[in-house]
Coordinates of C-alpha atoms and ligand atoms in Angstrom, one line a residue:
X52 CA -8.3 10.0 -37.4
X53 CA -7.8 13.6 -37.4
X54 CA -7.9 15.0 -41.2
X55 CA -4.1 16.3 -40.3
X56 CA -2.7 13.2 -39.6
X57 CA -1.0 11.8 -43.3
X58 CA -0.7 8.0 -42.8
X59 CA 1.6 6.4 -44.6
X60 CA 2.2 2.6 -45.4
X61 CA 1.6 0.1 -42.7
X62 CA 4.8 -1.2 -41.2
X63 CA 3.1 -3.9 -38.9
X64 CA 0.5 -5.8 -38.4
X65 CA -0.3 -8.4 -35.7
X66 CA -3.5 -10.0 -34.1
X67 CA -4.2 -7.1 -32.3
X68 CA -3.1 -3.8 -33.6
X69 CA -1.9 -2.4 -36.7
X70 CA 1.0 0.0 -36.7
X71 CA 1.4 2.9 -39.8
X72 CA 4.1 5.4 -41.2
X73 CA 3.2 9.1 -40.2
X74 CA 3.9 11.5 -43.3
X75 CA 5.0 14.2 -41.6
X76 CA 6.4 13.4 -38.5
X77 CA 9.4 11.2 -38.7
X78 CA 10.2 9.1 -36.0
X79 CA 6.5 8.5 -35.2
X80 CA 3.9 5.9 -35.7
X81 CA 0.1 5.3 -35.3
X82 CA -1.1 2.5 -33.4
X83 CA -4.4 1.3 -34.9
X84 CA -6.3 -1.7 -32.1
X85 CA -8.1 -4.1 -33.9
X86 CA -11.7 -4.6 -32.8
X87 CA -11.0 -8.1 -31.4
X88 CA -10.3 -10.7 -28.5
X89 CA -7.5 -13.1 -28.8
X90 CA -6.6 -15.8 -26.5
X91 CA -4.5 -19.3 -26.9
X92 CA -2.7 -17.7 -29.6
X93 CA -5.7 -16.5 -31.7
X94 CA -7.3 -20.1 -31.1
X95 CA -10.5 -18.2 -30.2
X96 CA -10.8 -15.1 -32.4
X97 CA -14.4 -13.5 -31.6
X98 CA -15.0 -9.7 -32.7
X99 CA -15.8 -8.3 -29.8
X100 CA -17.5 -4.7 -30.4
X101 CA -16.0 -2.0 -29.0
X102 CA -13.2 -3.8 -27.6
X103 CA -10.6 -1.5 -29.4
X104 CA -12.3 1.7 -27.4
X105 CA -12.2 0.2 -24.2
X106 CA -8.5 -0.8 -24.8
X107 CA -7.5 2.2 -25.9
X108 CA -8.8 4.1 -22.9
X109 CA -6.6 1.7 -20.6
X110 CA -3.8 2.1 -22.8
X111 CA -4.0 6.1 -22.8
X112 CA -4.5 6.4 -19.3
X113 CA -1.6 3.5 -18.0
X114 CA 0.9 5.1 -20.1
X115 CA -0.3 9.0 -18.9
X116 CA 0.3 7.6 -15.5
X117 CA 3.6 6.1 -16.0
X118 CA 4.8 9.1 -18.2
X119 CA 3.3 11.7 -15.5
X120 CA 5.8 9.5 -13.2
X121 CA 8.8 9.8 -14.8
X122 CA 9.1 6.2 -16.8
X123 CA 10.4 6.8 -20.5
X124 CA 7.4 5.2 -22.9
X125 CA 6.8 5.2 -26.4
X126 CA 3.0 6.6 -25.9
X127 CA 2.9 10.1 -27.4
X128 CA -0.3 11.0 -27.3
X129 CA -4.3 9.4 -27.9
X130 CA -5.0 10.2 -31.6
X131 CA -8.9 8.9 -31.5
X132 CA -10.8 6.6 -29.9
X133 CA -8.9 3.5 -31.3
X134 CA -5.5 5.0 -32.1
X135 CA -2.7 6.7 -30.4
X136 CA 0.6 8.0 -31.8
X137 CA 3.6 6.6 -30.6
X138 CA 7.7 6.9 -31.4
X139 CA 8.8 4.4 -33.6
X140 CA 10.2 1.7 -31.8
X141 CA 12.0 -2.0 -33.3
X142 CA 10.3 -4.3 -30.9
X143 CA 12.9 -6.1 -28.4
X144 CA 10.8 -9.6 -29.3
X145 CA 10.8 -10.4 -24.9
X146 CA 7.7 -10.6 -22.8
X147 CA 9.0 -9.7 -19.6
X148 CA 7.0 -10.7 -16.9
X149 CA 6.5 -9.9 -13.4
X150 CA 4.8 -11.5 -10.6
X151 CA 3.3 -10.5 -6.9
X152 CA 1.3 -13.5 -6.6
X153 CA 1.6 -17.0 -7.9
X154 CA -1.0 -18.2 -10.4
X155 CA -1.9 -19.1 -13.6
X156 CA 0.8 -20.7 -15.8
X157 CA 4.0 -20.0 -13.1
X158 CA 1.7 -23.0 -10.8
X159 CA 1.8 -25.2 -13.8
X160 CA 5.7 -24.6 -14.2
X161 CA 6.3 -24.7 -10.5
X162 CA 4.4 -27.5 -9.1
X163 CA 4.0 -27.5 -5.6
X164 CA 4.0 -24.0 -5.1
X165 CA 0.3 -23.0 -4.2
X166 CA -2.2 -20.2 -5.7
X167 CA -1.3 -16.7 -3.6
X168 CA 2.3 -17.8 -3.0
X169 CA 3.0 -13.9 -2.3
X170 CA 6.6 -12.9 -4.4
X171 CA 8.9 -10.1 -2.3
X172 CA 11.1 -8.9 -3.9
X173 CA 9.0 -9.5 -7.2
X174 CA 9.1 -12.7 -9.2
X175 CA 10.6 -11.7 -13.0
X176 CA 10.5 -14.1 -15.8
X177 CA 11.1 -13.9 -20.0
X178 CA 9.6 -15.3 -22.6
X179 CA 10.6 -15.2 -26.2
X180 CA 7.9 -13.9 -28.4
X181 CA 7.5 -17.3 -30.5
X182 CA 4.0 -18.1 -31.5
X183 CA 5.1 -20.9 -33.8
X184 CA 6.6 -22.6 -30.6
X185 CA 4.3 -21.2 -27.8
X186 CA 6.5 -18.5 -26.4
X187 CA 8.6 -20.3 -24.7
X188 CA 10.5 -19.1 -21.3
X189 CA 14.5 -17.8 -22.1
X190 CA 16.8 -17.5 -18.8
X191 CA 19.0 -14.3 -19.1
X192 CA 21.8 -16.5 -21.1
X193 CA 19.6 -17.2 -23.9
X194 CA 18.8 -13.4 -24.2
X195 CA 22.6 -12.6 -24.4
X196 CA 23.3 -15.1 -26.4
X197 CA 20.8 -14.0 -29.1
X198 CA 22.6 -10.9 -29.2
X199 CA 19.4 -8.8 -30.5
X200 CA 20.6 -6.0 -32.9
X201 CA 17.5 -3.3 -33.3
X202 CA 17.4 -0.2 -34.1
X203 CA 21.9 -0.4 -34.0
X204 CA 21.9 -1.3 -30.4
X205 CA 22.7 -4.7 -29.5
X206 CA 20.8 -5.7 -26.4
X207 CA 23.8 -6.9 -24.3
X208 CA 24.1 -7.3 -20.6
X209 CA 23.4 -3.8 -19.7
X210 CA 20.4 -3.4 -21.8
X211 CA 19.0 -6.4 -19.9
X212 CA 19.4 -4.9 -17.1
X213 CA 17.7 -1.7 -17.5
X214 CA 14.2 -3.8 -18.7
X215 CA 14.7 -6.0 -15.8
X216 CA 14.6 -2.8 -13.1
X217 CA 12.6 -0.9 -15.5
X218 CA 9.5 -4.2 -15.0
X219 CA 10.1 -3.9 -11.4
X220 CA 10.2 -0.4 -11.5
X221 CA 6.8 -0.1 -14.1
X222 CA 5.2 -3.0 -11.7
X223 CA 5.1 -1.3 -8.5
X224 CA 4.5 1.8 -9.9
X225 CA 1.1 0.1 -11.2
X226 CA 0.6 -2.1 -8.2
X227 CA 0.5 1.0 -6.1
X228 CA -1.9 3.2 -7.8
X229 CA -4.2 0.0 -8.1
X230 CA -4.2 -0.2 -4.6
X231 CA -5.5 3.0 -4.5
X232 CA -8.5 0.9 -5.5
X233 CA -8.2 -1.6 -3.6
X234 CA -7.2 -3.7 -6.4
X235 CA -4.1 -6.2 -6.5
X236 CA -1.7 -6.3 -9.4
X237 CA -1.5 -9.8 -9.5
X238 CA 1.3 -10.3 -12.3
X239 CA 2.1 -8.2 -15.6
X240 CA 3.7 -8.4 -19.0
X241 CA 5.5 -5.9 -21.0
X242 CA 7.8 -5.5 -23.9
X243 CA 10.3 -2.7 -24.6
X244 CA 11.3 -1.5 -28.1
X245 CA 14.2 0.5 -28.7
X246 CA 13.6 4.0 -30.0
X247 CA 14.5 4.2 -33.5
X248 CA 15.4 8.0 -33.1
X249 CA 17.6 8.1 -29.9
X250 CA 18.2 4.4 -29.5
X251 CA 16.8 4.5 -25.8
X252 CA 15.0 1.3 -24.6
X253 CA 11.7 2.5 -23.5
X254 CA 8.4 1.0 -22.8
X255 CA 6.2 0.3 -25.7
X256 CA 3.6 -1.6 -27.3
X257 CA 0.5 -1.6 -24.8
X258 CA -0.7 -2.2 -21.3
X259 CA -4.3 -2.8 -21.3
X260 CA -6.4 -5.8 -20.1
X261 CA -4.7 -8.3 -22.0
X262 CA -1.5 -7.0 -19.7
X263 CA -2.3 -8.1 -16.5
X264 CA -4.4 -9.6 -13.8
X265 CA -6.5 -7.4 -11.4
X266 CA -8.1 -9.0 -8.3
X267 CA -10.2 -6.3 -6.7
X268 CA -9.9 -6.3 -2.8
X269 CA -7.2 -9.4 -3.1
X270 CA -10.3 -12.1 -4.4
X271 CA -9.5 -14.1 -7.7
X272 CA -13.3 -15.0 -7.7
X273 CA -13.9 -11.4 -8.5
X274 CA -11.4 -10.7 -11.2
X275 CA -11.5 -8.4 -14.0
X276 CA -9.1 -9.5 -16.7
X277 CA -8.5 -11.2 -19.8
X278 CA -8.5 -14.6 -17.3
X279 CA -12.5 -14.3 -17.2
X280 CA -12.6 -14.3 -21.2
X281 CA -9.7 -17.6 -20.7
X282 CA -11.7 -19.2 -18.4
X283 CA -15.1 -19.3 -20.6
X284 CA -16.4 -22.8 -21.1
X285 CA -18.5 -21.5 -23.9
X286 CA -18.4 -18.5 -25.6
X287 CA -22.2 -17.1 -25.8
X288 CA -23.1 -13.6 -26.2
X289 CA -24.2 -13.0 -22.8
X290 CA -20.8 -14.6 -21.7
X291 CA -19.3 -12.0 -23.8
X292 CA -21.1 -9.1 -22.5
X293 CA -20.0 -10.2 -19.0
X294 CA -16.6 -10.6 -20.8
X295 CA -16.9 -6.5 -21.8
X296 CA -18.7 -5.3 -18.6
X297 CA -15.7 -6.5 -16.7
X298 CA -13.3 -4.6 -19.3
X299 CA -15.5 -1.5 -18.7
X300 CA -15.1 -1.4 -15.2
X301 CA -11.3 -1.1 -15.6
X302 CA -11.9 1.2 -18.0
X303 CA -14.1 3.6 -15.8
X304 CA -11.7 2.4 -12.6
X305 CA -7.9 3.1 -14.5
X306 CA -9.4 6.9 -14.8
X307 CA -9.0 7.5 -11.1
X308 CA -5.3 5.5 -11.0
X309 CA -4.8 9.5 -12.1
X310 CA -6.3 10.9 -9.1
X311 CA -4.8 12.3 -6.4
X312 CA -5.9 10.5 -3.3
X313 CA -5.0 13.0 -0.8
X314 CA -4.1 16.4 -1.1
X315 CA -0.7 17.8 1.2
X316 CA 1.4 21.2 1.1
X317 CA 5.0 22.5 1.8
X318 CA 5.0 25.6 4.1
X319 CA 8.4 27.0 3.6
X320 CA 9.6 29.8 6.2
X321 CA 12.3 31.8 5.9
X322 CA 13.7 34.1 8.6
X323 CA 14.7 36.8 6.3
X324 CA 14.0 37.4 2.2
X325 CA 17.8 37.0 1.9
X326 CA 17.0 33.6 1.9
X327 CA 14.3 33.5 -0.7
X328 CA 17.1 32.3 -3.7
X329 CA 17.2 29.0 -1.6
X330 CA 13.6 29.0 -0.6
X331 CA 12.9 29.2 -4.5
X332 CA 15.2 25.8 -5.1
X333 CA 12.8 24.1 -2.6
X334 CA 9.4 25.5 -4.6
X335 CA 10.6 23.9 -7.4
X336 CA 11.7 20.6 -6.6
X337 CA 8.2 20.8 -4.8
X338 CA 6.6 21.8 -8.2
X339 CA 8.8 19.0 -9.7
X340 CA 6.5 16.2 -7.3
X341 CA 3.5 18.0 -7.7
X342 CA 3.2 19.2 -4.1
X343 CA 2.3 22.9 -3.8
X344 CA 4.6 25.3 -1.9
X345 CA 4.0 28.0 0.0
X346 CA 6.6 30.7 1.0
X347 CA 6.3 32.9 4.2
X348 CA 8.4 35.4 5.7
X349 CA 8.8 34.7 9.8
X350 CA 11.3 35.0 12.5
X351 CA 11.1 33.4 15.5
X352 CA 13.6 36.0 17.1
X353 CA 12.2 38.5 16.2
X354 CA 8.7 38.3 15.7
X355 CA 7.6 35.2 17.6
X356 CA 3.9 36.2 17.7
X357 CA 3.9 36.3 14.1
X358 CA 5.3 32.8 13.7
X359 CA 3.1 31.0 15.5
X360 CA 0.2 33.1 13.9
X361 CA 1.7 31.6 10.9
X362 CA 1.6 28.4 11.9
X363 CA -1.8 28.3 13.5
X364 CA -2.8 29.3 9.8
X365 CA -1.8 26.3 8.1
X366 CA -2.9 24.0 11.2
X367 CA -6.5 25.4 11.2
X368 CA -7.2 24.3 7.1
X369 CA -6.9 20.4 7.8
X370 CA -4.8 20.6 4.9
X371 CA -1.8 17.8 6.0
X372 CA 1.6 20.1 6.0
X373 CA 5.3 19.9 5.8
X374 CA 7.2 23.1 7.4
X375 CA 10.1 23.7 5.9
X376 CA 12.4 26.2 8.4
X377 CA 14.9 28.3 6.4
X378 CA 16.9 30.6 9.0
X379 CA 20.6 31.6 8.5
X380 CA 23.1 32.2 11.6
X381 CA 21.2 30.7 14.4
X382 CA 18.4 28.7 13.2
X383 CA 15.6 29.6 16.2
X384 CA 12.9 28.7 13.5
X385 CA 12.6 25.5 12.9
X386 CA 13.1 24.6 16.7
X387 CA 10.6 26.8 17.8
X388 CA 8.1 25.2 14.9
X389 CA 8.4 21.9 15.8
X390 CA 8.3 22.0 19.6
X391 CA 4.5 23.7 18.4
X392 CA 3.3 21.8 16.1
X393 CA 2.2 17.9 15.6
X394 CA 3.6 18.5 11.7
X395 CA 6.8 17.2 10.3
X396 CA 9.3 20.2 10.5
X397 CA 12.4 20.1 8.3
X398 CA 15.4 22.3 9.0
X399 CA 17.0 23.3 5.7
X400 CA 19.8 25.9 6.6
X401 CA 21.3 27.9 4.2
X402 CA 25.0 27.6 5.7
X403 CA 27.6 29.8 4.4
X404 CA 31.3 28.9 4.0
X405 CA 32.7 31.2 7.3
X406 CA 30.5 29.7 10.0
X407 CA 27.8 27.3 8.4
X408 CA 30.3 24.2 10.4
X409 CA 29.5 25.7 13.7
X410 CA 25.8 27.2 12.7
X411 CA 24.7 24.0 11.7
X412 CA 24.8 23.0 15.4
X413 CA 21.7 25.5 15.9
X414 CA 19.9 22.7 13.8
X415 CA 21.2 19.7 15.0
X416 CA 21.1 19.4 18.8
X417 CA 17.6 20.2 20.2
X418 CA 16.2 20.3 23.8
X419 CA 14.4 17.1 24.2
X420 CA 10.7 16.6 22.9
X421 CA 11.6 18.2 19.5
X422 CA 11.4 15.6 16.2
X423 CA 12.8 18.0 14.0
X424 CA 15.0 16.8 10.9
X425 CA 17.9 18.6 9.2
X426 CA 18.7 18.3 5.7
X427 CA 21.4 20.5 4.1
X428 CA 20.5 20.8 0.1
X429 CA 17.5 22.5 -0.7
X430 CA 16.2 19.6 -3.6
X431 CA 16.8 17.0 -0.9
X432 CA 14.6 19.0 1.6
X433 CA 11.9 19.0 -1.1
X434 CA 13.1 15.0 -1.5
X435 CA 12.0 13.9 2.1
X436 CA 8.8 16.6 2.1
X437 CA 7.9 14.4 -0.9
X438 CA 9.1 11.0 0.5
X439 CA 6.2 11.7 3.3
X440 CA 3.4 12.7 1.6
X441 CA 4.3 9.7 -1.1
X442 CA 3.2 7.1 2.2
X443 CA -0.9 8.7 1.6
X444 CA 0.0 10.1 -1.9
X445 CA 0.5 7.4 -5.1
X446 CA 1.4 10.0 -7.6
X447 CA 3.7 11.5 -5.4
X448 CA 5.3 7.9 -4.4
X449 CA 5.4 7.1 -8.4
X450 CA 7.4 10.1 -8.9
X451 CA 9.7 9.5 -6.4
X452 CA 10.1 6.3 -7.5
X453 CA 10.6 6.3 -11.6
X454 CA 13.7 9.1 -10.7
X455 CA 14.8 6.2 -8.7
X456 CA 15.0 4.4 -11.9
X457 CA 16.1 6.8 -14.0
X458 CA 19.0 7.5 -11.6
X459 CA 19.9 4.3 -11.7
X460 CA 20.1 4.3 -15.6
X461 CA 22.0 7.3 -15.9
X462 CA 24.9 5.9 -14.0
X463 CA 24.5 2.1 -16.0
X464 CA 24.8 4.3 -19.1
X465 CA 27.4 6.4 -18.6
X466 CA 30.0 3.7 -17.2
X467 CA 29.1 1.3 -20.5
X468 CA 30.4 4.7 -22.4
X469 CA 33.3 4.8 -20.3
X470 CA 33.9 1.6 -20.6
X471 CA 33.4 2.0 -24.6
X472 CA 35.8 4.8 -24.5
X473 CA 38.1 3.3 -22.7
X474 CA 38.6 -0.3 -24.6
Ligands
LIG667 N1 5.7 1.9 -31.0 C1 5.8 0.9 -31.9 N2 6.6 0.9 -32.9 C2 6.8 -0.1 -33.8 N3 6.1 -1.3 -33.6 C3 5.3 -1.4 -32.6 C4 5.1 -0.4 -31.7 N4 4.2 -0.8 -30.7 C5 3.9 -2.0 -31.1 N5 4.5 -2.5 -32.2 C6 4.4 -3.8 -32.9 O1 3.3 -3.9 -33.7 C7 3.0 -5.2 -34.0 C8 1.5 -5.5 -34.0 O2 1.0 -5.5 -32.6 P1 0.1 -6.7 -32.1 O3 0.1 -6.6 -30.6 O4 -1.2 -6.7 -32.9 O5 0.9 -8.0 -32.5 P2 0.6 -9.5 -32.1 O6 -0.1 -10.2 -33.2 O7 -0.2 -9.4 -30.8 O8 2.0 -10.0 -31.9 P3 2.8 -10.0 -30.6 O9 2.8 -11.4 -30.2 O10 4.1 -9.5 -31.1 O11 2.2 -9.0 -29.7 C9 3.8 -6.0 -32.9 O12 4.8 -6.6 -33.6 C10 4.2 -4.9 -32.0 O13 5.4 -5.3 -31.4
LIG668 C1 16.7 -9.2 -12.5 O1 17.1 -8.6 -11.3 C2 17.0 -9.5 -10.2 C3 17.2 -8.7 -8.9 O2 18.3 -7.9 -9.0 C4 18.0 -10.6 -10.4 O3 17.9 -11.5 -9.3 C5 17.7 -11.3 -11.7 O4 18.6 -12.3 -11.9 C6 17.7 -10.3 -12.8 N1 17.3 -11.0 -14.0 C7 17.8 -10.7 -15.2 C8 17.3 -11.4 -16.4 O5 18.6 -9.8 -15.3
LIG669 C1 -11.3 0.1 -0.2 O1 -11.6 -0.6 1.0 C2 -11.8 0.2 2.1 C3 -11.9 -0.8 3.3 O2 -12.6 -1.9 3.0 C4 -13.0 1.1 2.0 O3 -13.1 1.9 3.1 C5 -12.7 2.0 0.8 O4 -13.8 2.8 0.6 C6 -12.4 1.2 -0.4 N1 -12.0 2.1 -1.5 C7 -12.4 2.0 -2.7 C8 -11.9 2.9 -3.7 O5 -13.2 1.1 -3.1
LIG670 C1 -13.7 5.7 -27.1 C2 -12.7 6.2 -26.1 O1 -12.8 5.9 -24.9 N1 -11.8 7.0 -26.5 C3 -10.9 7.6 -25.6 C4 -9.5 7.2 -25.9 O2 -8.6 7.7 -24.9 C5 -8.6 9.1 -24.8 C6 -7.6 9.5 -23.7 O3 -8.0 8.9 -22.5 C7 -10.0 9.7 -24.6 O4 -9.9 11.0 -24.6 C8 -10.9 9.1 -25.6 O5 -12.2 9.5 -25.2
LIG671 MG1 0.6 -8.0 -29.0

């Protein structure tokens, strides 16, 4: 550990990690892996060097990927190579599942439903975290029923909600940027805690090996979980190292889950620096994604030469582009772009209140052969740039789609406090 870091007394410990008090910064904890295996419930319990390392380099890098999205996670930040610092959560005690592909214990539950049976939308199931009686499966009542108190919120109706579309939300997020290398997320398990400080249900504990199941290119035979480790008939050291090697390479792959895998751009052009207030809205929801923005000065009225010089820039890089057209009055711009170019052109007029309902039309209707779109707000312009380069570009797609979740929170939020207020 750093030397600054004052640990306090240990408020957990389980088979795998140990969690400690941090002296000086309330609301925050240290979470200390355990140099060891576990499977069956701690049936087989072999040290396994280095284990802890490996784990928390999957760990740091899964949650800097969902965090980088958007999804709200306990992870803080890596404190050394076996510990990271995290808010201090009361553990909701649920393993929420989540499935793409039917194997392992869901076959033995569901007989007659074969290996590879392919889940869409996703397959979700809970378990109650009960080693004493094997964890066993809860349907939605049970949870209710239990009426979990942590941290003063009781986990009710809505708060199951929001952990069901946050697993679905966390999954695909995953099973996208594992794609990336052309691994499947086969199935997953998480558990949420609620934040002790602002009683928010967020994602915490860990995702590492132990987590999930990873067949690369789609093939079981090839796969680089915890199942290999399951699946040993004997447990020699050689089995072990094969055990490790295949932990390493997720460690060494997770890395480049953070990776761009293509690189795009936003060319906005405005007919006239009047516009540039708007044109700045659209740099930074651009920013926002990640996406970089360009602004350029063009009209096509006026100085036609000049925008198709402009153009012919941005075409001659091989860097893939979105055009953004920004012209007030008559909108010649973004016409005249996209009857020019094979790129994606979005019209983004800035309409004013006098004759923006008869301007607009400028935008609208187009000679035939022109593909161009026309979006109105200057975030939502930025929106559908994104939405396109999030088909080639995972951390793009993530992004767009943990606001997607968080949207969808907000409103489930604010009605339960209406509906506080209003009992
Ligand atoms: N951010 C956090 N704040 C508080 N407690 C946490 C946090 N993250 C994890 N914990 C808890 O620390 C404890 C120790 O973790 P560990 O994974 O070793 O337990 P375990 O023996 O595997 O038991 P479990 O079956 O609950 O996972 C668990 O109860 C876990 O829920
Ligand atoms: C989770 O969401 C899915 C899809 O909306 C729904 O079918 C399922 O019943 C939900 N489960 C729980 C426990 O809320
Ligand atoms: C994934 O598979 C494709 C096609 O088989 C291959 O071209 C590509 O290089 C692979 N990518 C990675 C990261 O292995
Ligand atoms: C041993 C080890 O791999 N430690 C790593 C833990 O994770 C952080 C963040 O990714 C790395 O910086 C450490 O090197
Ligand atoms: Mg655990």
């Amino acid at each position: 550990h750093s030397p600054a870091l004052k640990i306090g007394q240990k408020l957990n410990e389980g088979k795998t990690k140990q969690i400690f008090e941090l002296v000086d910064q309330p609301g925050l904890v240290l979470v200390q892996s355990k140099d060891q295996i576990t499977a069956g419930n701690a049936v087989r319990k072999d040290q396994m060097e280095g284990k802890a390392a490996i784990a928390n380099k999957t760990t740091s890098c899964v949650f800097k990927l969902l965090q980088e999205s958007g999804i709200k996670t306990a992870f803080v930040k890596q404190q050394s190579d076996t510990a990271f610092i995290a808010a201090h959560c009361e553990m909701i005690p649920i393993e929420w599942v989540c499935r793409r592909v039917a194997t392992g214990s869901f076959l033995k539950r569901n007989p007659g439903v074969k290996e590879g049976y392919r889940f869409s939308p996703l397959k979700m199931e809970m378990f109650f975290k009960d080693d004493a009686n094997n964890d066993p499966q809860w349907s939605e009542e049970q949870i209710l029923e239990a009426k979990f108190s942590l941290a003063g919120l009781t986990i009710g109706k809505c708060e199951v909600d929001i952990m069901n579309r946050s697993t679905v939300a966390i999954f695909e997020i995953l099973e996208k940027s594992w794609a990336t290398q052309n691994c499947t997320l086969v199935d997953m398990k998480i558990e949420f805690g609620v934040n002790v400080k602002t009683q928010e249900i967020v994602l915490a504990d860990v995702i590492d090996n132990d987590s999930w199941r990873l067949w690369p290119a789609g093939d079981r035979s090839q796969q680089k979980d915890k199942q290999v480790y399951r699946d040993l008939k004997e447990v020699t050291p050689e089995a072990m190292q094969m055990v490790k090697r295949n932990f390493e390479w997720v460690s060494e792959r997770v890395k480049l889950l953070l990776e761009s895998q293509s690189r795009g751009r936003v060319v906005v052009l405005m007919g006239s620096t009047s516009d540039m207030a708007h044109c700045e809205k659209i740099k930074k929801a651009c920013t926002s994604y990640g996406i970089p923005c360009i602004l350029r000065v063009t009209s096509a009225h006026k100085g036609p030469d000049e925008t198709l010089r402009i153009k012919a820039e941005y075409e001659g890089d091989g860097v893939p582009t979105v055009f953004v057209a920004v012209a007030g009055r008559s909108n010649g711009l973004g016409p005249v772009m996209s009857g020019n170019t094979a790129y994606p052109v979005i019209n983004c007029p800035p309409l004013t209140p006098d004759w923006g309902a008869q301007d607009v039309w400028s935008s609208l209707r187009m000679p035939s052969g022109l593909g161009c779109s026309t979006i109105l707000s200057p975030d939502a312009a930025a929106q559908f740039a994104a939405q396109i380069f999030g088909l080639t570009d995972h951390l793009v797609w993530c992004k767009l789609r943990a606001s997607m979740l968080n949207t969808w929170v907000s409103l489930k939020v604010a009605d339960k406090k209406l509906q506080a207020c209003s009992v």
